[in-house]
Short mmCIF file of C-alpha atoms and ligand atoms in Angstrom, two decimals:
data_model
loop_
_atom_site.label_atom_id
_atom_site.label_comp_id
_atom_site.label_asym_id
_atom_site.label_seq_id
_atom_site.Cartn_x
_atom_site.Cartn_y
_atom_site.Cartn_z
CA UNK G 526 -2.78 -15.78 16.48
CA UNK G 527 -1.17 -12.13 16.89
CA UNK G 528 2.13 -11.46 15.18
CA UNK G 529 4.78 -10.35 17.50
CA UNK G 530 4.76 -6.79 18.09
CA UNK G 531 7.92 -4.90 15.93
CA UNK G 532 10.53 -3.63 17.51
CA UNK G 533 10.06 -0.62 15.88
CA UNK G 534 6.68 0.28 17.26
CA UNK G 535 6.73 1.46 20.88
CA UNK G 536 5.42 -1.80 22.87
CA UNK G 537 2.78 0.14 25.09
CA UNK G 538 -0.66 -1.04 24.56
CA UNK G 539 -2.24 2.00 24.85
CA UNK G 540 -0.28 3.50 22.24
CA UNK G 541 -3.35 5.09 20.57
CA UNK G 542 -4.03 7.70 23.57
CA UNK G 543 -1.92 10.48 21.97
CA UNK G 544 -1.13 9.09 18.88
CA UNK G 545 -1.51 11.28 15.39
CA UNK G 546 -3.41 9.19 13.32
CA UNK G 547 -3.19 9.62 9.30
CA UNK G 548 -6.55 9.55 7.45
CA UNK G 549 -5.82 7.97 3.90
CA UNK G 550 -8.69 8.01 1.24
CA UNK G 551 -7.69 5.41 -0.77
CA UNK G 552 -9.01 6.92 -3.69
CA UNK G 553 -6.94 10.09 -3.67
CA UNK G 554 -3.85 9.26 -2.14
CA UNK G 555 -1.44 7.57 -4.55
CA UNK G 556 -2.08 5.67 -7.65
CA UNK G 557 0.28 2.81 -7.95
CA UNK G 558 -0.86 1.31 -10.98
CA UNK G 559 -1.74 4.11 -13.33
CA UNK G 560 -5.36 3.74 -13.63
CA UNK G 561 -6.30 7.25 -12.19
CA UNK G 562 -7.27 5.88 -8.83
CA UNK G 563 -5.28 5.70 -5.55
CA UNK G 564 -4.24 1.90 -4.44
CA UNK G 565 -2.36 0.11 -2.02
CA UNK G 566 0.61 -0.07 -4.21
CA UNK G 567 0.71 3.74 -3.89
CA UNK G 568 0.40 3.82 -0.52
CA UNK G 569 3.18 1.49 0.23
CA UNK G 570 5.38 3.85 -2.32
CA UNK G 571 4.66 6.81 0.26
CA UNK G 572 5.31 4.87 3.52
CA UNK G 573 8.63 6.96 4.02
CA UNK G 574 6.44 10.30 3.23
CA UNK G 575 4.63 9.44 6.28
CA UNK G 576 7.19 8.21 8.23
CA UNK G 577 9.13 11.27 7.76
CA UNK G 578 6.31 13.59 8.05
CA UNK G 579 6.10 12.44 11.67
CA UNK G 580 2.69 10.64 12.03
CA UNK G 581 2.07 7.46 14.13
CA UNK G 582 -0.47 5.44 12.52
CA UNK G 583 -2.35 5.14 9.38
CA UNK G 584 -6.19 4.71 9.18
CA UNK G 585 -6.92 3.57 5.48
CA UNK G 586 -10.77 3.84 4.12
CA UNK G 587 -12.27 0.84 2.55
CA UNK G 588 -10.34 -0.94 -0.11
CA UNK G 589 -12.55 -3.89 0.11
CA UNK G 590 -14.74 -5.36 -3.07
CA UNK G 591 -17.29 -2.79 -3.96
CA UNK G 592 -19.47 -1.86 -6.74
CA UNK G 593 -18.35 1.76 -5.52
CA UNK G 594 -21.90 3.27 -5.24
CA UNK G 595 -20.45 5.02 -2.14
CA UNK G 596 -16.78 4.75 -3.06
CA UNK G 597 -16.21 1.52 -1.03
CA UNK G 598 -18.34 2.34 2.00
CA UNK G 599 -20.96 -0.10 0.12
CA UNK G 600 -18.95 -3.21 0.78
CA UNK G 601 -19.57 -6.81 -1.35
CA UNK G 602 -17.06 -8.64 0.60
CA UNK G 603 -15.27 -7.29 3.91
CA UNK G 604 -12.78 -10.00 3.93
CA UNK G 605 -10.89 -9.41 0.49
CA UNK G 606 -9.22 -6.50 -1.38
CA UNK G 607 -11.32 -4.85 -4.27
CA UNK G 608 -9.23 -5.32 -7.74
CA UNK G 609 -9.16 -1.56 -8.30
CA UNK G 610 -7.20 -1.25 -4.86
CA UNK G 611 -4.74 -4.39 -4.98
CA UNK G 612 -4.86 -7.51 -3.48
CA UNK G 613 -4.43 -9.43 -0.09
CA UNK G 614 -0.77 -10.01 -0.96
CA UNK G 615 -0.49 -6.33 -1.38
CA UNK G 616 -2.15 -5.36 1.57
CA UNK G 617 0.20 -8.16 3.64
CA UNK G 618 3.20 -6.66 2.02
CA UNK G 619 1.69 -3.01 3.06
CA UNK G 620 1.45 -3.93 6.85
CA UNK G 621 4.70 -5.56 6.93
CA UNK G 622 6.60 -2.34 5.38
CA UNK G 623 4.54 0.33 7.50
CA UNK G 624 5.50 -1.56 10.52
CA UNK G 625 8.63 -1.81 9.71
CA UNK G 626 8.77 1.96 9.27
CA UNK G 627 7.07 2.44 12.56
CA UNK G 628 3.56 3.39 11.51
CA UNK G 629 0.66 1.26 12.57
CA UNK G 630 -2.17 0.63 10.72
CA UNK G 631 -5.86 0.53 11.00
CA UNK G 632 -8.53 0.02 8.89
CA UNK G 633 -12.42 0.54 8.32
CA UNK G 634 -14.81 -1.70 9.19
CA UNK G 635 -18.31 -0.99 7.80
CA UNK G 636 -20.82 -2.73 10.08
CA UNK G 637 -24.09 -0.92 9.68
CA UNK G 638 -24.65 -1.94 6.24
CA UNK G 639 -23.54 -4.12 3.37
CA UNK G 640 -23.51 -3.32 -0.43
CA UNK G 641 -26.51 -4.76 -2.41
CA UNK G 642 -23.64 -6.62 -4.37
CA UNK G 643 -23.00 -9.05 -1.15
CA UNK G 644 -24.04 -12.48 -1.26
CA UNK G 645 -26.07 -12.17 1.85
CA UNK G 646 -28.25 -9.46 0.03
CA UNK G 647 -28.80 -11.09 -3.38
CA UNK G 648 -29.79 -14.39 -0.91
CA UNK G 649 -32.38 -12.20 0.47
CA UNK G 650 -33.72 -10.69 -2.92
CA UNK G 651 -33.80 -14.15 -4.12
CA UNK G 652 -35.66 -15.32 -1.12
CA UNK G 653 -39.35 -14.96 0.13
CA UNK G 654 -40.70 -12.68 2.55
CA UNK G 655 -40.35 -13.94 5.86
CA UNK G 656 -37.36 -16.45 5.24
CA UNK G 657 -34.17 -16.23 7.31
CA UNK G 658 -32.24 -14.65 4.14
CA UNK G 659 -34.32 -11.62 4.70
CA UNK G 660 -33.88 -11.70 8.36
CA UNK G 661 -30.30 -10.72 8.06
CA UNK G 662 -31.62 -7.22 6.51
CA UNK G 663 -34.71 -4.84 7.38
CA UNK G 664 -37.36 -6.27 4.97
CA UNK G 665 -40.91 -4.88 5.84
CA UNK G 666 -44.60 -4.15 4.38
CA UNK G 667 -45.22 -0.80 3.21
CA UNK G 668 -48.15 1.79 4.24
CA UNK G 669 -51.12 2.73 2.41
CA UNK G 670 -53.29 1.07 -0.40
CA UNK G 671 -51.16 -1.88 -1.64
CA UNK G 672 -48.32 -1.12 0.72
CA UNK G 673 -46.86 1.19 -1.95
CA UNK G 674 -45.93 3.56 0.79
CA UNK G 675 -42.71 3.22 2.67
CA UNK G 676 -43.07 1.65 5.90
CA UNK G 677 -42.06 4.91 8.05
CA UNK G 678 -40.95 8.15 7.25
CA UNK G 679 -37.18 8.08 7.71
CA UNK G 680 -35.27 10.07 5.11
CA UNK G 681 -32.03 8.45 3.81
CA UNK G 682 -28.93 10.63 4.65
CA UNK G 683 -28.11 10.73 1.13
CA UNK G 684 -31.48 12.03 0.00
CA UNK G 685 -34.66 10.60 -0.59
CA UNK G 686 -36.48 8.04 1.69
CA UNK G 687 -34.39 5.48 3.60
CA UNK G 688 -36.51 2.62 1.80
CA UNK G 689 -36.62 1.15 -1.57
CA UNK G 690 -39.04 -1.43 -2.98
CA UNK G 691 -38.25 -5.03 -4.17
CA UNK G 692 -40.70 -6.50 -7.29
CA UNK G 693 -42.78 -8.61 -4.47
CA UNK G 694 -43.63 -5.69 -2.33
CA UNK G 695 -41.52 -5.48 0.66
CA UNK G 696 -39.51 -2.69 1.19
CA UNK G 697 -35.84 -2.76 2.64
CA UNK G 698 -34.27 0.00 4.71
CA UNK G 699 -31.38 1.87 3.65
CA UNK G 700 -30.22 4.43 5.82
CA UNK G 701 -27.45 5.54 3.18
CA UNK G 702 -27.91 5.00 -0.44
CA UNK G 703 -30.19 1.92 -1.67
CA UNK G 704 -27.36 0.16 -2.72
CA UNK G 705 -26.41 0.00 0.96
CA UNK G 706 -28.88 -2.09 2.60
CA UNK G 707 -28.93 -2.02 6.58
CA UNK G 708 -28.12 -4.98 8.20
CA UNK G 709 -30.10 -6.25 11.34
CA UNK G 710 -27.51 -6.87 14.40
CA UNK G 711 -30.35 -8.50 16.51
CA UNK G 712 -29.86 -11.31 14.02
CA UNK G 713 -26.88 -13.40 15.81
CA UNK G 714 -25.34 -14.26 12.29
CA UNK G 715 -24.85 -10.75 11.64
CA UNK G 716 -22.71 -10.22 14.98
CA UNK G 717 -20.80 -13.48 14.35
CA UNK G 718 -19.94 -12.57 10.66
CA UNK G 719 -18.70 -8.99 12.00
CA UNK G 720 -16.32 -10.88 14.40
CA UNK G 721 -15.00 -12.79 11.79
CA UNK G 722 -14.47 -9.92 9.57
CA UNK G 723 -12.44 -8.34 12.69
CA UNK G 724 -10.43 -11.61 13.20
CA UNK G 725 -9.44 -11.87 9.49
CA UNK G 726 -7.96 -8.51 9.83
CA UNK G 727 -6.54 -8.64 13.20
CA UNK G 728 -5.08 -12.01 12.43
CA UNK G 729 -3.23 -10.58 9.58
CA UNK G 730 -1.72 -8.14 12.13
CA UNK G 731 -3.92 -4.98 11.93
CA UNK G 732 -3.64 -2.44 14.81
CA UNK G 733 -7.20 -1.49 14.86
CA UNK G 734 -10.16 -0.40 13.26
CA UNK G 735 -12.06 3.08 12.41
CA UNK G 736 -16.00 1.72 13.18
CA UNK G 737 -18.15 3.56 10.38
CA UNK G 738 -21.41 4.55 11.34
CA UNK G 739 -20.52 3.44 15.03
CA UNK G 740 -24.00 4.97 16.39
CA UNK G 741 -25.91 3.17 13.72
CA UNK G 742 -26.41 -0.53 14.11
CA UNK G 743 -29.36 -0.73 16.14
CA UNK G 744 -33.13 -0.14 15.21
CA UNK G 745 -35.87 0.65 17.60
CA UNK G 746 -38.52 -2.12 17.59
CA UNK G 747 -41.33 -1.22 15.39
CA UNK G 748 -39.44 0.72 13.31
CA UNK G 749 -41.66 4.07 14.32
CA UNK G 750 -41.57 7.38 12.51
CA UNK G 751 -39.11 9.76 13.62
CA UNK G 752 -39.06 13.50 14.26
CA UNK G 753 -38.39 15.24 11.07
CA UNK G 754 -36.45 18.87 11.57
CA UNK G 755 -37.12 21.68 9.04
CA UNK G 756 -33.88 22.72 7.45
CA UNK G 757 -31.48 20.27 8.97
CA UNK G 758 -28.85 19.43 6.13
CA UNK G 759 -28.45 15.67 5.03
CA UNK G 760 -25.61 15.16 6.73
CA UNK G 761 -26.52 16.97 9.90
CA UNK G 762 -27.35 15.38 13.45
CA UNK G 763 -30.97 15.70 13.70
CA UNK G 764 -30.76 15.17 17.33
CA UNK G 765 -32.75 13.03 19.95
CA UNK G 766 -35.54 12.37 18.02
CA UNK G 767 -33.77 11.04 15.06
CA UNK G 768 -34.60 6.91 15.56
CA UNK G 769 -32.15 6.02 12.78
CA UNK G 770 -28.99 6.56 15.00
CA UNK G 771 -27.87 6.28 18.93
CA UNK G 772 -30.40 3.67 19.93
CA UNK G 773 -29.35 2.15 23.36
CA UNK G 774 -28.79 -1.35 21.68
CA UNK G 775 -26.02 0.02 19.80
CA UNK G 776 -23.65 -0.68 22.95
CA UNK G 777 -24.63 -4.11 22.90
CA UNK G 778 -22.69 -4.89 19.61
CA UNK G 779 -19.87 -2.36 21.04
CA UNK G 780 -19.18 -4.60 23.67
CA UNK G 781 -18.99 -7.38 21.34
CA UNK G 782 -16.55 -5.79 19.02
CA UNK G 783 -14.50 -4.71 22.01
CA UNK G 784 -14.27 -8.27 23.34
CA UNK G 785 -12.91 -9.21 20.12
CA UNK G 786 -10.23 -6.40 20.42
CA UNK G 787 -9.19 -7.50 23.89
CA UNK G 788 -8.24 -10.93 22.52
CA UNK G 789 -5.54 -9.06 20.73
CA UNK G 790 -3.35 -6.99 22.92
CA UNK G 791 -2.88 -3.67 21.61
CA UNK G 792 -5.20 -2.99 18.69
CA UNK G 793 -7.90 -0.59 19.52
CA UNK G 794 -11.44 1.14 17.52
CA UNK G 795 -12.36 4.58 17.13
CA UNK G 796 -16.09 5.12 16.32
CA UNK G 797 -17.56 7.52 14.10
CA UNK G 798 -20.14 8.67 16.22
CA UNK G 799 -22.17 11.66 15.09
CA UNK G 800 -23.61 12.22 18.55
CA UNK G 801 -23.24 15.98 19.76
CA UNK G 802 -24.73 15.34 23.13
CA UNK G 803 -21.51 15.13 25.56
CA UNK G 804 -23.04 12.37 27.80
CA UNK G 805 -24.58 10.40 25.20
CA UNK G 806 -21.19 10.30 23.22
CA UNK G 807 -19.76 9.23 26.60
CA UNK G 808 -21.68 6.05 26.78
CA UNK G 809 -19.87 5.03 23.67
CA UNK G 810 -16.56 5.19 25.70
CA UNK G 811 -17.31 2.93 28.50
CA UNK G 812 -14.55 0.72 29.64
CA UNK G 813 -15.75 -2.08 27.49
CA UNK G 814 -16.87 -0.49 24.38
CA UNK G 815 -14.76 1.97 22.18
CA UNK G 816 -11.31 3.19 23.04
CA UNK G 817 -11.72 6.41 20.81
CA UNK G 818 -14.50 8.16 19.56
CA UNK G 819 -14.20 11.35 16.66
CA UNK G 820 -14.47 14.45 17.84
CA UNK G 821 -16.35 16.27 15.67
CA UNK G 822 -17.18 19.44 17.81
CA UNK G 823 -13.67 20.95 16.28
CA UNK G 824 -14.70 20.10 12.76
CA UNK G 825 -18.08 21.84 12.71
CA UNK G 826 -16.74 24.70 14.72
CA UNK G 827 -16.71 28.39 13.52
CA UNK G 828 -13.36 29.89 13.42
CA UNK G 829 -14.42 31.89 16.29
CA UNK G 830 -12.64 32.22 19.82
CA UNK G 831 -16.33 31.06 21.88
CA UNK G 832 -16.89 28.30 19.10
CA UNK G 833 -13.64 26.85 19.39
CA UNK G 834 -13.22 27.22 23.06
CA UNK G 835 -16.98 25.37 23.35
CA UNK G 836 -15.67 22.68 21.23
CA UNK G 837 -12.76 21.91 23.25
CA UNK G 838 -14.79 22.13 26.52
CA UNK G 839 -17.25 19.92 25.29
CA UNK G 840 -14.99 17.61 23.76
CA UNK G 841 -13.10 17.36 27.42
CA UNK G 842 -16.21 17.01 29.29
CA UNK G 843 -17.54 14.18 26.83
CA UNK G 844 -14.60 11.98 27.58
CA UNK G 845 -14.04 13.13 31.25
CA UNK G 846 -15.15 10.23 33.23
CA UNK G 847 -14.47 7.62 30.76
CA UNK G 848 -10.88 5.79 30.26
CA UNK G 849 -10.89 7.63 26.87
CA UNK G 850 -8.94 10.70 25.58
CA UNK G 851 -10.67 13.16 23.09
CA UNK G 852 -9.71 12.47 19.71
CA UNK G 853 -9.22 15.63 17.41
CA UNK G 854 -10.72 15.94 13.89
CA UNK G 855 -10.56 18.96 11.59
CA UNK G 856 -11.37 17.47 8.33
CA UNK G 857 -12.25 14.21 6.67
CA UNK G 858 -13.59 12.83 3.48
CA UNK G 859 -17.28 13.79 4.57
CA UNK G 860 -16.97 17.31 5.21
CA UNK G 861 -15.66 20.39 3.53
CA UNK G 862 -11.71 20.57 4.09
CA UNK G 863 -10.71 23.63 6.84
CA UNK G 864 -8.95 25.89 5.06
CA UNK G 865 -12.39 26.51 2.71
CA UNK G 866 -14.68 26.41 6.12
CA UNK G 867 -12.24 29.23 7.33
CA UNK G 868 -12.38 31.51 4.22
CA UNK G 869 -10.52 29.81 1.64
CA UNK G 870 -7.56 31.46 -0.39
CA UNK G 871 -4.68 33.20 2.00
CA UNK G 872 -6.74 33.60 4.97
CA UNK G 873 -8.14 30.02 4.94
CA UNK G 874 -4.85 28.68 4.95
CA UNK G 875 -3.42 31.06 7.44
CA UNK G 876 -6.45 30.09 9.63
CA UNK G 877 -5.62 26.33 8.89
CA UNK G 878 -1.96 27.23 10.13
CA UNK G 879 -3.04 28.50 13.31
CA UNK G 880 -5.70 25.47 13.90
CA UNK G 881 -3.04 22.66 13.25
CA UNK G 882 -1.05 24.29 16.37
CA UNK G 883 -4.33 24.22 18.08
CA UNK G 884 -5.34 20.65 17.13
CA UNK G 885 -1.63 19.46 17.90
CA UNK G 886 -1.63 20.98 21.61
CA UNK G 887 -4.75 19.26 22.64
CA UNK G 888 -4.39 16.38 24.67
CA UNK G 889 -5.38 13.38 23.29
CA UNK G 890 -5.34 11.43 19.69
CA UNK G 891 -5.23 13.54 16.44
CA UNK G 892 -6.63 12.60 13.15
CA UNK G 893 -5.31 14.30 10.25
CA UNK G 894 -6.81 14.07 6.94
CA UNK G 895 -4.73 13.48 3.94
CA UNK G 896 -3.68 16.80 2.12
CA UNK G 897 -4.10 18.70 5.60
CA UNK G 898 -0.50 18.92 5.83
CA UNK G 899 -0.50 20.61 2.49
CA UNK G 900 -3.24 22.99 3.20
CA UNK G 901 -5.31 21.46 0.57
CA UNK G 902 -8.52 23.53 -0.40
CA UNK G 903 -11.76 22.19 -1.36
CA UNK G 904 -12.15 22.26 -5.00
CA UNK G 905 -15.07 23.58 -7.30
CA UNK G 906 -15.61 20.79 -9.34
CA UNK G 907 -17.84 20.82 -12.68
CA UNK G 908 -21.02 18.96 -12.48
CA UNK G 909 -20.14 16.28 -14.93
CA UNK G 910 -17.15 15.35 -12.66
CA UNK G 911 -19.48 14.61 -9.56
CA UNK G 912 -19.37 11.23 -8.41
CA UNK G 913 -20.87 11.43 -4.75
CA UNK G 914 -23.91 9.56 -4.54
CA UNK G 915 -26.04 12.60 -2.62
CA UNK G 916 -25.60 14.47 -5.77
CA UNK G 917 -28.08 12.33 -7.72
CA UNK G 918 -30.07 11.09 -4.64
CA UNK G 919 -30.99 14.91 -3.83
CA UNK G 920 -31.81 15.37 -7.48
CA UNK G 921 -28.84 17.90 -7.65
CA UNK G 922 -29.80 20.02 -4.82
CA UNK G 923 -26.59 19.04 -2.89
CA UNK G 924 -23.13 18.63 -4.27
CA UNK G 925 -22.08 15.95 -1.85
CA UNK G 926 -18.51 15.35 -0.87
CA UNK G 927 -16.25 15.23 -3.76
CA UNK G 928 -14.82 18.56 -3.59
CA UNK G 929 -12.81 17.34 -0.28
CA UNK G 930 -11.78 13.85 -2.06
CA UNK G 931 -9.80 15.47 -4.82
CA UNK G 932 -6.37 13.38 -5.16
CA UNK G 933 -3.21 14.54 -3.30
CA UNK G 934 -1.04 16.69 -5.21
CA UNK G 935 2.62 15.14 -4.98
CA UNK G 936 5.14 16.91 -7.22
CA UNK G 937 5.41 18.83 -10.57
CA UNK G 938 3.60 21.56 -12.44
CA UNK G 939 0.70 20.02 -13.85
CA UNK G 940 -2.25 17.47 -12.97
CA UNK G 941 -1.97 14.96 -11.87
CA UNK G 942 1.15 16.33 -10.07
CA UNK G 943 2.87 12.93 -9.34
CA UNK G 944 -0.31 11.32 -8.04
CA UNK G 945 -0.83 8.91 -11.04
CA UNK G 946 1.29 8.08 -14.27
CA UNK G 947 -1.81 9.70 -16.04
CA UNK G 948 -3.37 13.04 -16.12
CA UNK G 949 -6.85 12.28 -15.65
CA UNK G 950 -7.58 10.82 -12.54
CA UNK G 951 -11.14 9.55 -11.09
CA UNK G 952 -11.78 13.16 -9.90
CA UNK G 953 -10.29 15.85 -11.90
CA UNK G 954 -7.35 17.93 -10.40
CA UNK G 955 -7.15 21.89 -11.01
CA UNK G 956 -4.60 23.73 -12.84
CA UNK G 957 -2.32 26.09 -10.65
CA UNK G 958 -1.23 23.23 -8.16
CA UNK G 959 2.26 23.36 -8.24
CA UNK G 960 2.80 25.30 -5.08
CA UNK G 961 0.55 22.95 -3.36
CA UNK G 962 2.65 19.90 -3.76
CA UNK G 963 4.19 17.54 -1.06
CA UNK G 964 7.53 18.21 -2.62
CA UNK G 965 7.24 21.76 -3.45
CA UNK G 966 6.45 22.45 0.03
CA UNK G 967 9.10 20.05 1.45
CA UNK G 968 11.83 22.36 -0.23
CA UNK G 969 10.18 25.30 1.59
CA UNK G 970 10.79 26.11 5.57
CA UNK G 971 7.93 28.22 5.57
CA UNK G 972 5.63 25.76 3.99
CA UNK G 973 2.34 24.42 6.00
CA UNK G 974 3.74 21.07 5.51
CA UNK G 975 7.01 22.35 7.40
CA UNK G 976 5.02 23.65 9.97
CA UNK G 977 3.64 20.27 10.43
CA UNK G 978 6.52 18.17 10.44
CA UNK G 979 7.89 20.96 13.30
CA UNK G 980 4.69 20.40 15.47
CA UNK G 981 4.82 16.85 14.93
CA UNK G 982 8.24 16.56 16.12
CA UNK G 983 7.89 18.67 18.59
CA UNK G 984 4.85 16.82 19.93
CA UNK G 985 6.54 13.24 20.10
CA UNK G 986 9.79 14.32 21.23
CA UNK G 987 9.03 17.37 23.66
CA UNK G 988 8.03 16.50 27.73
CA UNK G 989 5.94 19.72 27.54
CA UNK G 990 2.97 17.82 25.92
CA UNK G 991 2.80 15.43 28.94
CA UNK G 992 -0.35 14.88 30.55
CA UNK G 993 -3.72 14.47 29.35
CA UNK G 994 -5.26 17.76 31.05
CA UNK G 995 -5.61 20.99 29.99
CA UNK G 996 -5.74 24.23 31.86
CA UNK G 997 -7.29 27.34 30.22
CA UNK G 998 -5.42 30.30 30.78
CA UNK G 999 -6.47 34.07 30.91
CA UNK G 1000 -6.53 35.10 27.66
CA UNK G 1001 -7.34 38.67 25.76
CA UNK G 1002 -10.87 38.96 24.14
CA UNK G 1003 -10.91 36.62 21.03
CA UNK G 1004 -8.04 34.42 21.84
CA UNK G 1005 -7.87 30.91 23.30
CA UNK G 1006 -5.01 30.18 25.80
CA UNK G 1007 -4.30 27.13 27.58
CA UNK G 1008 -1.44 25.27 29.33
CA UNK G 1009 -0.64 21.38 29.68
CA UNK G 1010 0.61 20.14 32.48
CA UNK G 1011 4.02 19.24 30.98
CA UNK G 1012 4.64 23.16 30.22
CA UNK G 1013 3.51 23.82 26.96
CA UNK G 1014 1.44 26.83 26.32
CA UNK G 1015 -0.85 27.51 23.60
CA UNK G 1016 -2.36 30.84 22.64
CA UNK G 1017 -4.48 31.01 19.09
CA UNK G 1018 -5.50 34.78 18.42
CA UNK G 1019 -8.77 35.06 16.53
CA UNK G 1020 -9.66 38.33 17.92
CA UNK G 1021 -8.93 40.60 14.64
CA UNK G 1022 -6.11 42.32 15.95
CA UNK G 1023 -2.43 41.75 17.10
CA UNK G 1024 -2.40 40.99 20.86
CA UNK G 1025 0.75 40.57 23.48
CA UNK G 1026 2.68 37.70 23.26
CA UNK G 1027 2.60 36.05 27.10
CA UNK G 1028 5.94 35.15 28.92
CA UNK G 1029 8.00 32.13 27.86
CA UNK G 1030 10.36 30.85 25.12
CA UNK G 1031 8.55 30.58 21.69
CA UNK G 1032 8.74 27.12 20.31
CA UNK G 1033 6.60 27.29 16.97
CA UNK G 1034 4.49 29.83 15.54
CA UNK G 1035 1.84 29.50 12.80
CA UNK G 1036 3.00 33.00 11.36
CA UNK G 1037 6.01 35.35 11.89
CA UNK G 1038 5.39 37.03 15.11
CA UNK G 1039 5.38 40.82 15.67
CA UNK G 1040 7.61 42.59 17.81
CA UNK G 1041 6.41 40.96 21.11
CA UNK G 1042 2.94 40.51 19.51
CA UNK G 1043 0.93 37.77 18.34
CA UNK G 1044 -0.68 38.73 15.17
CA UNK G 1045 -4.67 37.83 14.06
CA UNK G 1046 -5.27 34.32 13.02
CA UNK G 1047 -2.18 33.41 14.36
CA UNK G 1048 -1.22 30.26 17.01
CA UNK G 1049 1.88 29.93 19.22
CA UNK G 1050 3.61 27.46 21.10
CA UNK G 1051 5.42 28.44 24.23
CA UNK G 1052 7.64 26.76 26.96
CA UNK G 1053 6.42 28.40 30.19
C1 GLC S 471 -19.67 7.37 6.98
C2 GLC S 471 -18.64 7.61 6.18
C3 GLC S 471 -19.20 8.05 4.62
C4 GLC S 471 -20.20 6.92 4.31
C5 GLC S 471 -21.12 6.69 5.07
C6 GLC S 471 -22.09 5.26 4.81
O1 GLC S 471 -20.42 8.10 7.54
O2 GLC S 471 -17.43 8.16 6.70
O3 GLC S 471 -18.13 8.49 3.68
O4 GLC S 471 -20.78 7.35 2.85
O5 GLC S 471 -20.48 6.29 6.38
O6 GLC S 471 -21.34 4.04 4.96
#
């Protein structure tokens, strides 16, 4: 059963092609019950804000029962709601209310691994080596004398080996934390369970999924050693020699996922595919696989004209020849926020404003991360506040991702700035954020939030944004300029000095324009 399409939502089956999605990192968006952790009730209370901001759809990060070893990406039951976040009735109400204000709702699907608390893993631990219970995961004998060495040399993304030993001597595989055992997708039960999870949420009316580690889910036969690269960060792409990811059989799983979605017209999936090779990435976007794949090229690009232009060119090249549009991301809950990446402070904010106009001018789908529209920076947290498993697993060598996960400031002058009814939140919020709050910025026509509102409104209503192509225009050194078929021209100046403004009617600029010039670190939209 698929619920009747809501009349407020556009009836188009491929609404996602140019949609602006808003990522809600649920712990940090809004706290409805005063425990210092964001939840579904909090999201409900902020739906008017999101509708008014002008986004089209939400992506809500995992809210399923979880012991929170990786803040919800360790799922103990994929078909229920974690009490910290609410319950199923609360989710259903949120879905109805979001649809009523014209917002589609997509949710995270975490197929690659379960929590160690999942009943399957507990059954696997209780069962003997070679049992069907263990065959849902990757249990293997170790190497070396007494099998005391891990079965292969794979590192965990979060630091340390990707294997942990159980009391009877076998080892199990976990590409992420030891509390996140990898599931074995060659086991039909595992695939069937994923399909059951998808149908469970689709039947409730969700509009789609964000697929976690969508380039995982397949491991090479025999689990051979991989090529280890020196100096590559835990979260960085290890390239073609990395046998943990992007194995050909992962596409078998994507075809199964797509077949489920196809029975629910108007639904979609976006994959978290950390694959930098354009041709390999394109394989995930074949007609019977994912509708969208995040494009992390913009998220990893330096703030320099050549890098930004390469990011755009490669992203478009990756989707050319596939049915998919590009899908642009500047920040998410796993990487430093772009205000900080671009230099922080006034400079980082100025560049983030320009980046917003770049991102929103590009053809395809866009993902905003909660707080992008406020120009939120990363926060320097004290050691004792850190919660990301990366901090412990790396032996305190890497601080992890908490800095980009600090709760959103909504109003007021003191922590927790309307995020929660209490001052102390799951990650502490800093002093001095009064000017950053959503309410404060709404009242300021020059704020980055006001810029986002204006940009989103134009993007939705103006025919200038029509067409999925992009033509590069000649531009001064250190600048990017392109034109959309509908007539929009976007010029971004990263040259270090003002450049002449091109011909055309200025629609929006990320900073005050000079007299006939575009200042450094500024972007402008023109009708030309
Ligand atoms: C994805 C998520 C990240 C999580 C990991 C393991 O990369 O975005 O937050 O830690 O998968 O599930």
